[in-house]
Amino acid sequence: KILNVTVTSEDKFFIDGKEVADVDLEKTFKTLAKDFPDGMMIETDGNSSHGAVVKIMDNARNSGITSISVSEF
């Protein structure tokens, strides 16, 4: 089971269609990590910033998620 996170061209973050503020990412990932043992898939718009993707990756790792993949749409 993989946690899917989407980054829009405006650098907004969505999990299961619900927007998550950047300040809440780590808390949200810590809550969800146990339910997604296979890691995380970051789906990013080609126009999103590199910094937004790195922010997700850093927060995921701080939350105990170690398997992270990135896909561009």
mmCIF file of C-alpha atoms in Angstrom:
data_model
loop_
_atom_site.group_PDB
_atom_site.id
_atom_site.type_symbol
_atom_site.label_atom_id
_atom_site.label_comp_id
_atom_site.label_asym_id
_atom_site.label_seq_id
_atom_site.Cartn_x
_atom_site.Cartn_y
_atom_site.Cartn_z
ATOM 1 C CA LYS A 1 0.000 0.000 0.000
ATOM 2 C CA ILE A 2 1.527 3.293 -1.159
ATOM 3 C CA LEU A 3 0.741 6.828 -0.002
ATOM 4 C CA ASN A 4 0.138 9.093 -3.001
ATOM 5 C CA VAL A 5 0.976 12.778 -2.681
ATOM 6 C CA THR A 6 0.360 15.279 -5.480
ATOM 7 C CA VAL A 7 2.202 18.563 -6.021
ATOM 8 C CA THR A 8 0.500 21.083 -8.309
ATOM 9 C CA SER A 9 2.104 23.709 -10.521
ATOM 10 C CA GLU A 10 1.294 26.223 -7.756
ATOM 11 C CA ASP A 11 3.292 24.089 -5.251
ATOM 12 C CA LYS A 12 0.170 23.000 -3.381
ATOM 13 C CA PHE A 13 0.140 19.579 -1.735
ATOM 14 C CA PHE A 14 -2.712 17.070 -1.922
ATOM 15 C CA ILE A 15 -3.206 13.708 -0.236
ATOM 16 C CA ASP A 16 -6.259 11.721 -1.348
ATOM 17 C CA GLY A 17 -7.648 14.836 -3.027
ATOM 18 C CA LYS A 18 -7.441 16.952 0.128
ATOM 19 C CA GLU A 19 -5.100 19.920 0.287
ATOM 20 C CA VAL A 20 -2.513 19.790 3.068
ATOM 21 C CA ALA A 21 -0.660 22.937 4.171
ATOM 22 C CA ASP A 22 3.123 22.672 3.987
ATOM 23 C CA VAL A 23 3.397 23.288 7.741
ATOM 24 C CA ASP A 24 1.215 20.197 8.355
ATOM 25 C CA LEU A 25 3.085 17.781 6.076
ATOM 26 C CA GLU A 26 5.283 16.105 8.693
ATOM 27 C CA LYS A 27 2.438 15.707 11.189
ATOM 28 C CA THR A 28 0.193 14.277 8.459
ATOM 29 C CA PHE A 29 2.871 11.880 7.217
ATOM 30 C CA LYS A 30 3.587 10.644 10.754
ATOM 31 C CA THR A 31 -0.119 9.888 11.194
ATOM 32 C CA LEU A 32 -0.404 8.076 7.853
ATOM 33 C CA ALA A 33 2.984 6.296 7.696
ATOM 34 C CA LYS A 34 1.867 3.197 9.584
ATOM 35 C CA ASP A 35 -1.006 2.672 7.123
ATOM 36 C CA PHE A 36 1.286 2.818 4.066
ATOM 37 C CA PRO A 37 4.127 0.350 4.694
ATOM 38 C CA ASP A 38 5.234 0.306 1.042
ATOM 39 C CA GLY A 39 6.229 3.970 1.023
ATOM 40 C CA MET A 40 5.249 7.059 -0.901
ATOM 41 C CA MET A 41 4.686 8.088 -4.515
ATOM 42 C CA ILE A 42 5.045 11.802 -5.190
ATOM 43 C CA GLU A 43 3.186 12.811 -8.343
ATOM 44 C CA THR A 44 4.360 16.214 -9.424
ATOM 45 C CA ASP A 45 3.253 18.670 -12.067
ATOM 46 C CA GLY A 46 6.065 19.470 -14.487
ATOM 47 C CA ASN A 47 5.798 23.125 -13.467
ATOM 48 C CA SER A 48 6.038 22.576 -9.705
ATOM 49 C CA SER A 49 9.212 23.748 -8.027
ATOM 50 C CA HIS A 50 12.079 21.478 -7.089
ATOM 51 C CA GLY A 51 11.870 22.925 -3.578
ATOM 52 C CA ALA A 52 8.278 21.734 -3.131
ATOM 53 C CA VAL A 53 9.260 18.154 -3.993
ATOM 54 C CA VAL A 54 12.272 18.295 -1.679
ATOM 55 C CA LYS A 55 10.020 19.604 1.110
ATOM 56 C CA ILE A 56 7.797 16.532 0.764
ATOM 57 C CA MET A 57 10.781 14.186 0.687
ATOM 58 C CA ASP A 58 12.363 15.765 3.779
ATOM 59 C CA ASN A 59 9.105 15.676 5.733
ATOM 60 C CA ALA A 60 8.463 12.072 4.677
ATOM 61 C CA ARG A 61 11.906 10.943 5.820
ATOM 62 C CA ASN A 62 11.478 12.804 9.118
ATOM 63 C CA SER A 63 8.222 10.879 9.543
ATOM 64 C CA GLY A 64 9.849 7.482 9.053
ATOM 65 C CA ILE A 65 8.934 6.941 5.389
ATOM 66 C CA THR A 66 12.054 5.656 3.630
ATOM 67 C CA SER A 67 10.784 4.362 0.289
ATOM 68 C CA ILE A 68 9.959 7.396 -1.869
ATOM 69 C CA SER A 69 9.363 7.555 -5.623
ATOM 70 C CA VAL A 70 8.669 10.559 -7.845
ATOM 71 C CA SER A 71 6.588 10.678 -11.017
ATOM 72 C CA GLU A 72 5.843 13.676 -13.224
ATOM 73 C CA PHE A 73 2.431 14.203 -14.818
#
